[in-house]
């Protein structure tokens, strides 16, 4: 267990060191196109927008088009429920992922500037990479997926029923009646 | 009739109460304790940290309810972040959001507790009347044929074809409406959770129930428990409404295997062996998904139908599989079918999937602690438990192929799809026990306040009373000396009732007001 922690921290420090150099000379080009959310800043909104497009290529499928689902808004609301420490950790994870392609592997690009095919390959390389990379990419994927599927409009194409009690006219049974008291203590 | 005093009802900035007993937590342990003691004539004050959310406000949308009814809005994770620990944080606790599955503690577990921890008082014979009473009170019954959906039928079919033991689950539901939304709370009160059973019953006998009250400290006086301090917080704004003190002869902590040790640590109530918070186990659970030609609609019908117990005993593997349905969101999170188009193709076939949950009898290798005043849960799947996890995957895959599955998706972080029975061993043997390798969730935290007769190896005695502080009891799953391999709610109910009876049988020792 100690070895695992050591490996994770070492890799993280290596990535951060590389990130510091590269971040200084890299500026996003389309970030200003998106407004900041309540929890996510513009850069993070831009990052998740790109990630959602890569993860959910709905064009040509019967699924609800990703651009018709408020993925970023849902994600922003979800982030608001998280403690600040988690949001800080996530912000660091986003940066590691965004710039990781310039430090690890052969992508030589920030994630948000990768063409879709490269972006998928990059994601998959993290999926089979160091446990820390696996952790980061898993979390990022889950955030995007949950922000898409939580929207009612995505359920129809899957035949998912969603809430049914009101639709079915189910009535509440309410509180259960008081049980009969037993007269003596049960055996010890 | 359930009466709850909430933050919005409190008009002063300071509350000072007196009672015979103050109970911390309103889940399986706390609610039963409150009812039993209140019905016996004791003045009971019960405090719940979470909000009171009436079932009429449950909307059957899992993400919404995760954020409303669960601890940390559904985001409670271990330090490394690869295990989500789901617990209820609302009036009624986890009983409101669980899958309704009930089991008695297996006899072989009780035997182990007796032999290794001195709990010879907790025999199957002693506990049997408690289980019977709980089963009666909570309408616990064996799933009837209409409560076993297509999803569970696949597990049943495959297991039977292999000659493996498979049985209908037992659940605490009354006239289940088969909505499949148990984890979002039962909107129509068919689930016999504490919200509709023991809490209103306790209220009937005069127990005062408070929500929005986080207990911050256990008070002691000359080696005896003397009450608690708490903080009342507005659940909407997060702002403090009042400070509260409850003076009582007896303190019972039933806040669950994570919050209970944290409260003891905050109160600086250590144990002789410094074991508070240690020995955390959690039945790390995964979902194995199989694709079939025909529509299954895993989310339709009773959420959990049957279980396969062929390998339940540790000597045979130490795991069970439960036929558990899931909505698309949970299916999409449980496995890794690939990125982009392959993921969408996987999701497009959601109605063709069957799914089951694996539970393993894990060792108590984790720890709950305070780091800079913040909760920290340390848990990594141990190398000793890893074989059981892989055996569970293999068994599930075999079952599903026997039942006619086209392919099986493994709950790993990398893409592992088993396309035929011949591939099972190879695909599963290749999984390594590294952080994040397996997509795990825990619904059953246990063991952090271990019960036992030896003060050198346990925190409480065989009746759940702290070894060093008289009148300070624990009544929740944190008492379990080992994981119990099956869903723990019924065991918590029964042991809490047992402890309540012990307290009442010795009331002259505990209730100084009487002397």
XYZ file of C-alpha atoms in Angstrom:
703
model
C 0.000 0.000 0.000
C 2.824 2.381 0.831
C 4.411 1.629 -2.520
C 1.170 2.500 -4.300
C 0.919 5.846 -2.552
C 4.536 6.573 -3.317
C 4.082 5.761 -7.001
C 0.970 7.866 -7.253
C 2.580 10.851 -5.596
C 5.773 10.578 -7.623
C 3.890 10.456 -10.897
C 1.691 13.329 -9.802
C 4.692 15.459 -8.894
C 6.347 14.681 -12.233
C 3.250 15.710 -14.108
C 2.848 18.879 -12.110
C 6.445 19.862 -12.717
C 6.016 19.433 -16.469
C 2.689 21.154 -16.384
C 4.158 24.266 -14.802
C 6.532 24.840 -17.711
C 4.032 24.146 -20.432
C 1.083 25.996 -18.952
C 3.110 29.148 -18.883
C 3.421 29.228 -22.666
C -0.004 27.877 -23.644
C -3.159 29.928 -23.926
C -6.557 28.525 -24.810
C -8.094 30.011 -27.935
C -11.861 29.438 -27.535
C -12.329 29.687 -23.799
C -13.935 33.078 -23.954
C -16.781 31.622 -26.036
C -18.288 30.038 -22.923
C -19.580 31.831 -19.840
C -18.293 30.766 -16.452
C -20.608 28.726 -14.276
C -21.236 29.135 -10.576
C -18.683 26.481 -9.685
C -16.748 26.024 -12.916
C -14.621 28.761 -14.409
C -14.521 29.499 -18.162
C -11.529 27.308 -18.771
C -13.146 24.396 -16.996
C -16.383 24.935 -18.908
C -14.421 24.860 -22.145
C -12.609 21.717 -21.057
C -15.819 19.862 -20.191
C -17.491 21.080 -23.344
C -14.731 19.469 -25.397
C -14.750 16.328 -23.246
C -18.531 15.959 -23.637
C -18.274 16.260 -27.418
C -15.611 13.541 -27.480
C -17.323 11.209 -25.016
C -20.837 11.594 -26.402
C -20.704 11.690 -30.216
C -24.482 11.421 -30.563
C -24.670 12.616 -34.178
C -26.132 9.870 -36.352
C -27.460 7.870 -33.399
C -31.006 7.736 -32.035
C -29.724 9.197 -28.770
C -30.594 12.724 -27.709
C -28.031 15.083 -29.267
C -25.496 16.137 -26.692
C -25.912 19.784 -27.626
C -29.596 19.595 -26.684
C -28.815 18.418 -23.167
C -27.662 20.911 -20.517
C -24.554 18.887 -19.700
C -22.438 21.845 -18.610
C -25.190 23.359 -16.539
C -25.887 20.015 -14.842
C -22.199 19.556 -14.222
C -21.891 23.005 -12.723
C -24.809 22.327 -10.372
C -23.275 19.010 -9.356
C -19.977 20.719 -8.578
C -21.778 23.158 -6.310
C -22.760 20.265 -4.033
C -19.110 19.301 -3.565
C -16.922 20.674 -0.794
C -14.327 23.227 -1.818
C -11.483 20.788 -1.172
C -12.940 18.343 -3.703
C -13.395 21.102 -6.244
C -9.789 22.153 -5.759
C -8.608 18.570 -6.282
C -10.750 18.290 -9.372
C -9.387 21.525 -10.782
C -5.892 20.100 -10.415
C -6.977 16.846 -12.067
C -8.458 18.746 -15.001
C -5.189 20.582 -15.541
C -3.182 17.384 -15.335
C -5.411 15.819 -17.936
C -5.505 18.889 -20.150
C -1.735 19.205 -20.319
C -0.766 15.569 -19.762
C -0.537 14.920 -23.486
C 2.368 17.340 -23.677
C 4.278 15.600 -20.910
C 3.340 11.935 -21.166
C 2.978 9.929 -24.375
C 3.166 11.229 -27.941
C 0.255 13.579 -28.342
C 2.117 16.893 -28.101
C -1.093 18.801 -27.632
C -3.385 20.055 -24.974
C -6.451 17.863 -24.698
C -8.855 20.582 -25.775
C -6.898 21.086 -28.994
C -6.785 17.445 -29.993
C -8.876 16.234 -32.931
C -11.538 13.725 -31.816
C -9.634 10.595 -32.858
C -6.527 11.715 -31.006
C -8.619 12.712 -28.016
C -10.167 9.239 -27.837
C -6.779 7.614 -28.123
C -5.488 9.916 -25.405
C -8.382 9.071 -23.089
C -7.880 5.358 -23.690
C -4.172 5.659 -22.981
C -4.976 7.141 -19.575
C -7.541 4.419 -19.009
C -4.796 1.789 -19.206
C -2.059 3.942 -17.722
C -0.814 4.571 -14.221
C -3.470 4.101 -11.502
C -3.460 7.835 -10.934
C -4.246 8.428 -14.614
C -6.969 5.777 -14.447
C -8.461 7.527 -11.462
C -8.505 10.930 -13.100
C -9.975 9.783 -16.382
C -12.614 7.686 -14.583
C -13.762 10.633 -12.529
C -13.890 12.974 -15.512
C -15.872 10.490 -17.575
C -18.317 9.856 -14.757
C -18.946 13.536 -14.302
C -19.800 14.008 -17.959
C -21.891 10.852 -18.253
C -23.905 11.582 -15.123
C -24.541 15.135 -16.315
C -25.893 13.804 -19.600
C -27.984 10.847 -18.429
C -29.583 12.658 -15.526
C -31.542 14.731 -18.006
C -35.043 13.379 -18.692
C -34.675 13.958 -22.433
C -31.994 11.243 -22.691
C -34.217 8.440 -21.381
C -36.673 7.959 -24.233
C -34.168 6.520 -26.726
C -33.188 3.904 -24.130
C -36.789 2.982 -23.243
C -36.005 3.947 -19.657
C -39.197 4.688 -17.772
C -37.860 7.211 -15.253
C -40.181 8.109 -12.376
C -43.316 5.965 -12.420
C -45.232 6.309 -9.166
C -47.169 9.396 -10.231
C -47.547 8.101 -13.789
C -49.020 4.868 -12.456
C -51.211 6.630 -9.903
C -49.684 4.796 -6.967
C -50.903 5.859 -3.571
C -48.781 6.045 -0.457
C -49.279 3.371 2.188
C -48.135 5.865 4.812
C -46.887 4.893 8.236
C -47.108 1.299 9.350
C -49.436 0.616 12.281
C -47.954 0.288 15.741
C -46.866 -3.252 16.454
C -48.195 -5.075 19.472
C -45.871 -4.660 22.403
C -44.340 -7.806 23.771
C -44.899 -8.058 27.492
C -41.521 -9.322 28.574
C -37.958 -8.713 27.554
C -36.552 -11.186 25.173
C -33.977 -13.554 26.534
C -30.453 -12.196 26.980
C -47.572 9.844 13.947
C -44.051 11.035 13.206
C -43.290 14.390 14.741
C -39.937 15.914 13.834
C -38.428 19.112 15.143
C -36.375 20.659 12.367
C -33.978 23.585 12.223
C -36.766 25.805 10.907
C -38.776 25.092 14.073
C -36.048 26.258 16.432
C -36.354 29.897 17.421
C -33.635 30.303 20.069
C -29.891 30.156 19.610
C -29.420 27.791 22.522
C -31.279 24.646 23.445
C -30.789 22.793 26.713
C -32.638 19.515 27.081
C -32.758 16.719 29.621
C -33.697 13.125 28.978
C -33.123 9.609 30.193
C -31.459 8.688 26.936
C -30.033 10.622 24.043
C -29.621 8.688 20.815
C -27.379 9.848 17.993
C -28.590 8.766 14.562
C -31.979 7.730 13.234
C -31.110 4.776 11.019
C -31.486 1.060 11.691
C -29.762 1.129 15.081
C -31.006 4.456 16.446
C -34.648 4.131 15.447
C -35.072 0.675 16.973
C -33.316 1.810 20.140
C -35.530 4.908 20.366
C -38.717 2.913 19.999
C -37.781 0.172 22.456
C -36.665 2.584 25.169
C -39.514 5.051 24.640
C -42.098 2.268 24.680
C -40.610 1.115 27.980
C -41.322 4.558 29.424
C -37.954 6.239 29.054
C -37.618 9.867 28.020
C -35.826 9.662 24.697
C -34.274 12.405 22.602
C -33.087 11.286 19.169
C -30.871 13.499 17.034
C -30.286 13.125 13.305
C -27.618 15.129 11.481
C -29.394 14.950 8.136
C -32.626 16.594 7.062
C -36.141 15.284 7.385
C -37.291 14.632 3.830
C -40.849 13.257 3.697
C -41.376 10.574 1.077
C -43.732 12.865 -0.847
C -40.597 14.815 -1.799
C -38.810 11.791 -3.289
C -38.861 12.223 -7.068
C -37.510 8.846 -8.235
C -34.594 10.506 -10.021
C -31.463 8.892 -8.661
C -29.027 11.802 -9.180
C -31.395 14.219 -7.442
C -31.923 11.863 -4.548
C -28.204 11.143 -4.236
C -27.708 14.841 -3.661
C -30.644 15.107 -1.246
C -30.645 11.947 0.841
C -27.064 10.630 0.840
C -23.964 11.455 2.844
C -21.811 14.079 1.099
C -24.489 14.369 -1.593
C -23.566 10.892 -2.807
C -19.896 11.768 -3.112
C -18.433 10.111 -0.019
C -15.226 8.497 -1.213
C -12.164 6.909 0.277
C -8.922 8.838 0.523
C -7.686 7.415 -2.775
C -10.981 8.109 -4.453
C -11.558 4.674 -5.964
C -14.341 3.505 -3.644
C -17.629 5.336 -3.264
C -19.201 4.766 0.161
C -22.936 5.313 -0.104
C -24.860 5.980 3.101
C -28.101 7.738 3.839
C -27.880 11.144 5.507
C -31.473 11.943 6.242
C -34.049 11.052 8.846
C -34.194 7.250 8.738
C -30.592 7.016 7.527
C -29.611 4.285 5.106
C -32.885 2.430 5.688
C -34.520 5.090 3.493
C -32.233 4.561 0.511
C -31.265 0.895 0.615
C -32.434 -1.886 -1.672
C -34.729 -3.439 0.996
C -32.684 -6.649 1.209
C -32.688 -8.315 4.617
C -30.614 -11.162 6.004
C -29.978 -12.531 9.441
C -26.300 -12.665 10.432
C -25.109 -15.991 9.031
C -24.573 -18.585 11.766
C -20.961 -19.159 10.737
C -20.273 -15.473 11.322
C -21.788 -15.611 14.821
C -19.696 -18.700 15.564
C -16.582 -16.821 14.500
C -17.532 -13.854 16.666
C -17.982 -16.172 19.626
C -14.728 -18.012 19.096
C -12.496 -15.067 18.219
C -14.029 -12.095 20.021
C -15.737 -13.702 23.009
C -19.235 -12.848 21.808
C -20.664 -16.114 23.042
C -23.797 -14.206 24.060
C -24.715 -13.635 20.418
C -25.748 -17.123 19.436
C -28.272 -17.936 16.711
C -30.619 -19.106 19.496
C -30.334 -15.831 21.417
C -30.810 -13.658 18.382
C -33.530 -15.721 16.756
C -36.453 -14.135 18.658
C -35.107 -10.695 17.801
C -34.899 -11.537 14.141
C -38.423 -12.960 14.245
C -39.750 -9.815 15.878
C -38.025 -7.531 13.383
C -39.234 -9.631 10.482
C -42.789 -9.361 11.764
C -42.607 -5.635 12.429
C -41.059 -4.766 9.072
C -43.114 -7.105 6.879
C -40.000 -8.982 5.893
C -40.916 -11.718 3.490
C -39.391 -13.894 0.834
C -39.774 -12.412 -2.645
C -42.815 -13.865 -4.341
C -42.647 -14.856 -8.033
C -44.007 -11.496 -9.175
C -41.203 -9.794 -7.230
C -38.519 -11.525 -9.263
C -38.022 -9.626 -12.495
C -36.452 -10.657 -15.788
C -33.120 -9.390 -14.560
C -33.048 -11.723 -11.580
C -34.516 -14.545 -13.654
C -31.340 -14.538 -15.736
C -29.175 -14.965 -12.638
C -31.477 -17.692 -11.394
C -31.541 -19.477 -14.749
C -27.768 -19.525 -15.150
C -27.045 -20.525 -11.558
C -29.553 -23.361 -11.679
C -28.087 -24.609 -14.945
C -24.714 -24.774 -13.236
C -26.221 -26.572 -10.246
C -25.425 -23.682 -7.912
C -27.605 -22.611 -5.009
C -29.813 -19.634 -5.828
C -32.671 -18.314 -3.682
C -35.230 -15.531 -3.630
C -34.113 -12.624 -1.483
C -36.044 -11.454 1.541
C -37.111 -7.815 1.661
C -38.781 -5.424 4.099
C -41.539 -4.249 1.803
C -45.291 -4.246 2.064
C -47.231 -4.588 -1.194
C -44.171 -3.542 -3.229
C -45.223 -1.450 -6.214
C -42.270 -2.754 -8.292
C -41.104 0.680 -9.392
C -37.418 -0.261 -9.152
C -36.559 3.057 -7.513
C -35.558 1.806 -4.035
C -32.242 3.660 -4.000
C -34.055 6.961 -4.486
C -36.285 6.341 -1.474
C -39.716 4.753 -1.680
C -42.120 7.467 -2.743
C -45.188 5.453 -1.806
C -43.909 4.086 1.499
C -43.957 0.425 0.503
C -40.417 0.044 1.808
C -40.716 -0.435 5.547
C -37.894 1.934 6.358
C -37.466 3.632 9.701
C -39.252 6.653 8.272
C -42.569 4.803 8.274
C -42.029 2.270 11.079
C -39.844 2.604 14.141
C -39.484 6.392 14.066
C -43.233 7.125 14.096
C -43.654 4.359 16.661
C -40.982 5.927 18.874
C -42.676 9.282 18.383
C -45.968 7.747 19.480
C -44.368 6.804 22.796
C -43.044 10.310 23.316
C -39.563 10.200 21.842
C -38.504 13.684 20.747
C -36.988 13.498 17.303
C -34.771 16.266 15.945
C -33.342 16.504 12.440
C -30.590 18.892 11.215
C -28.659 18.256 14.467
C -25.027 17.258 14.151
C -23.721 15.910 17.435
C -20.272 17.343 17.971
C -19.261 15.880 21.316
C -20.158 13.168 23.793
C -20.099 14.486 27.335
C -18.813 12.424 30.244
C -18.649 12.907 33.962
C -16.508 10.756 36.256
C -16.280 7.888 33.796
C -19.967 7.983 32.910
C -21.706 9.295 29.852
C -23.675 12.401 30.736
C -25.022 13.747 27.468
C -24.022 15.368 24.200
C -23.388 18.678 22.528
C -24.798 19.334 19.105
C -25.161 22.006 16.504
C -28.416 22.693 14.699
C -27.857 23.747 11.093
C -30.243 24.999 8.450
C -30.016 22.338 5.714
C -30.696 24.880 2.977
C -28.258 27.628 3.886
C -25.789 25.558 5.883
C -25.852 28.214 8.587
C -25.861 27.431 12.273
C -29.224 27.959 13.922
C -28.517 26.918 17.495
C -26.180 25.190 19.902
C -27.759 22.311 21.716
C -26.936 20.383 24.849
C -28.759 17.273 25.953
C -28.048 15.992 29.441
C -28.901 12.337 29.798
C -28.176 9.264 31.898
C -27.435 7.235 28.839
C -25.897 8.006 25.453
C -26.399 5.650 22.526
C -24.455 6.342 19.348
C -25.959 4.880 16.183
C -24.452 7.144 13.565
C -23.050 4.371 11.391
C -19.596 2.907 10.909
C -18.131 6.151 9.637
C -19.721 8.872 11.744
C -19.775 6.916 15.015
C -15.977 6.573 15.352
C -15.526 10.163 14.189
C -17.776 11.349 17.014
C -15.783 9.317 19.539
C -12.530 10.706 18.164
C -13.836 14.279 18.262
C -14.871 13.656 21.858
C -11.403 12.285 22.635
C -12.924 9.096 23.934
C -10.224 6.673 22.928
C -10.051 3.030 23.729
C -7.363 1.160 25.586
C -6.009 -0.205 22.334
C -6.437 2.864 20.160
C -8.714 0.900 17.845
C -11.540 3.395 17.347
C -12.036 3.812 13.624
C -9.813 0.847 12.795
C -10.991 -2.493 11.371
C -13.194 -0.879 8.734
C -14.787 -3.338 6.316
C -17.357 -2.529 3.681
C -18.310 -5.426 1.366
C -16.768 -3.730 -1.673
C -19.396 -4.229 -4.287
C -19.329 -4.269 -8.076
C -21.900 -4.593 -10.830
C -21.406 -7.184 -13.538
C -23.426 -6.542 -16.700
C -24.394 -9.121 -19.349
C -25.945 -8.496 -22.733
C -28.783 -10.667 -24.010
C -30.646 -10.857 -27.323
C -34.014 -10.256 -25.716
C -35.109 -7.201 -23.792
C -34.541 -7.485 -20.034
C -35.322 -3.970 -18.793
C -33.194 -4.435 -15.698
C -34.747 -1.320 -14.121
C -38.284 -2.680 -14.196
C -39.759 -4.572 -11.240
C -38.434 -5.164 -7.747
C -34.873 -3.919 -7.684
C -33.418 -7.034 -6.081
C -34.884 -10.463 -6.704
C -32.636 -13.464 -6.073
C -29.158 -14.216 -4.808
C -26.612 -16.886 -5.517
C -25.100 -18.156 -2.269
C -23.199 -21.201 -3.503
C -19.877 -19.584 -2.531
C -21.001 -17.607 0.518
C -18.883 -19.427 3.092
C -15.303 -18.133 3.196
C -14.031 -21.675 2.682
C -15.850 -21.778 -0.637
C -14.941 -18.297 -1.856
C -16.586 -15.791 0.473
C -18.880 -13.962 -1.909
C -22.508 -13.699 -2.954
C -24.143 -12.392 -6.110
C -27.447 -10.564 -5.922
C -29.653 -9.994 -8.937
C -29.787 -6.231 -8.801
C -31.411 -3.980 -11.357
C -30.121 -0.574 -12.298
C -31.065 2.465 -14.320
C -29.066 3.522 -17.374
C -26.949 5.907 -15.370
C -25.744 3.218 -12.995
C -25.144 0.791 -15.850
C -23.098 3.414 -17.652
C -20.924 3.948 -14.579
C -20.402 0.294 -13.695
C -18.253 -0.789 -16.581
C -15.958 0.488 -19.325
C -17.203 -0.374 -22.792
C -14.848 2.048 -24.533
C -14.775 5.712 -25.417
C -17.011 7.663 -27.759
C -19.020 5.604 -30.252
C -18.436 2.284 -28.478
C -19.761 3.784 -25.254
C -22.880 5.112 -26.961
C -23.446 1.772 -28.667
C -23.210 0.104 -25.264
C -25.704 2.513 -23.754
C -28.069 2.172 -26.693
C -28.489 -1.494 -25.762
C -29.278 -0.733 -22.111
C -32.614 -2.553 -22.141
C -30.864 -5.779 -23.188
C -28.688 -5.965 -20.114
C -28.973 -8.045 -16.995
C -26.914 -7.041 -13.998
C -25.917 -8.444 -10.658
C -24.118 -7.114 -7.639
C -21.159 -8.906 -6.092
C -20.547 -8.667 -2.354
C -17.378 -10.075 -0.846
C -16.586 -11.023 2.733
C -13.721 -8.582 3.051
C -11.191 -8.394 5.835
C -11.221 -5.418 8.178
C -8.269 -3.616 6.632
C -9.589 -0.052 6.494
C -9.655 2.872 8.861
C -11.815 5.907 9.511
C -9.983 8.827 11.079
C -9.818 12.574 11.480
C -7.127 14.399 9.540
C -6.953 18.093 10.371
C -10.471 17.777 11.701
C -11.782 16.267 8.466
C -13.109 12.774 7.845
C -10.746 10.398 6.132
C -11.619 6.886 5.013
C -8.655 4.695 4.161
C -9.505 1.525 2.359
C -7.833 -0.447 -0.368
C -8.961 -3.842 -1.490
C -6.487 -6.140 0.218
C -4.502 -8.737 -1.659
C -6.163 -11.334 0.583
C -9.596 -10.257 -0.673
C -8.698 -9.856 -4.307
C -9.132 -13.568 -5.178
C -12.712 -13.474 -3.846
C -13.443 -10.498 -6.075
C -12.120 -12.289 -9.133
C -13.959 -15.487 -8.244
C -17.166 -13.454 -8.038
C -16.545 -12.060 -11.546
C -15.874 -15.545 -12.895
C -18.989 -16.979 -11.300
C -21.158 -14.162 -12.631
C -19.741 -14.537 -16.135
C -20.296 -18.303 -16.090
C -23.847 -17.838 -14.894
C -24.691 -15.320 -17.567
C -23.181 -17.329 -20.422
C -25.114 -20.364 -19.167
C -28.245 -18.221 -19.296
C -27.522 -17.315 -22.927
C -25.642 -14.012 -22.693
C -23.908 -12.684 -25.805
C -21.161 -11.014 -23.824
C -20.285 -9.931 -20.291
C -18.911 -6.525 -19.311
C -16.539 -6.584 -16.347
C -16.529 -3.811 -13.729
C -13.008 -2.663 -14.440
C -11.619 0.734 -15.255
C -10.045 -0.574 -18.437
C -12.154 -2.089 -21.200
C -12.725 -5.787 -20.436
C -15.485 -7.472 -22.318
C -15.799 -11.256 -22.196
C -17.147 -12.473 -25.521
C -17.436 -16.177 -24.713
C -17.165 -18.647 -21.871
C -13.704 -19.647 -23.072
C -12.382 -16.151 -22.434
C -13.539 -15.888 -18.823
C -10.409 -17.046 -17.015
C -7.995 -15.223 -19.263
C -9.796 -11.889 -19.099
C -10.334 -12.016 -15.349
C -6.950 -13.446 -14.362
C -5.361 -10.460 -16.071
C -6.881 -7.957 -13.652
C -4.325 -6.645 -11.193
C -5.066 -5.344 -7.714
C -4.136 -1.716 -8.211
C -6.088 1.374 -7.140
C -8.894 2.187 -9.579
C -8.554 -1.167 -11.354
C -12.056 -2.188 -10.256
C -15.146 0.000 -10.105
C -16.279 -0.514 -6.553
C -19.027 0.891 -4.396
C -19.724 0.178 -0.753
C -23.189 0.241 0.723
C -22.211 -1.606 3.917
C -19.571 0.114 6.049
C -18.896 -1.898 9.198
C -16.502 -2.686 11.997
C -14.938 0.552 13.243
C -16.128 0.207 16.855
C -15.458 -3.496 17.244
C -17.436 -5.365 19.886
C -15.692 -7.968 22.069
C -14.997 -9.125 25.573
C -11.294 -8.272 25.503
C -10.748 -4.537 26.076
C -7.339 -4.948 24.496
C -8.872 -5.890 21.130
C -12.217 -4.149 21.030
C -13.910 -0.823 21.711
C -17.160 -2.005 23.289
C -18.135 -4.985 25.357
C -20.446 -7.767 24.284
C -23.491 -5.538 24.874
C -22.195 -2.596 22.862
C -21.127 -0.564 25.905
C -17.823 1.295 25.697
C -15.161 -0.537 27.701
C -14.067 2.647 29.450
C -17.192 4.798 29.806
C -20.264 3.513 31.607
C -23.603 4.273 30.032
C -22.122 4.969 26.620
C -23.430 2.505 24.049
C -22.958 1.928 20.359
C -25.747 0.356 18.321
C -24.943 0.179 14.626
C -22.885 -1.812 12.132
C -19.659 -0.379 13.509
C -19.950 -3.012 16.245
C -19.512 -5.949 13.891
C -16.121 -7.525 14.602
C -15.942 -8.852 11.055
C -17.843 -8.162 7.881
C -20.955 -10.294 7.677
C -20.960 -10.795 3.876
C -24.687 -10.114 3.527
C -26.742 -6.910 3.662
C -26.504 -5.722 7.274
C -29.733 -3.836 8.010
C -31.648 -6.672 9.686
C -28.621 -7.579 11.795
C -28.364 -3.987 12.990
C -32.063 -3.889 13.887
C -31.788 -7.114 15.863
C -28.596 -6.263 17.710
C -29.920 -2.813 18.562
C -33.062 -4.376 20.004
C -30.905 -6.856 21.917
C -28.838 -4.015 23.393
C -32.021 -2.088 24.258
C -33.277 -5.107 26.171
C -29.961 -5.405 27.967
C -30.211 -1.753 29.010
C -33.784 -2.190 30.230
C -32.908 -5.371 32.095
C -30.195 -3.421 33.925
C -31.957 -0.110 34.269
C -31.023 0.384 37.906
C -27.411 0.499 36.737
C -27.986 3.016 34.000
C -30.775 5.349 34.989
C -29.517 7.275 37.987
C -32.703 9.328 37.999
C -34.414 6.228 39.378
C -32.084 5.925 42.370
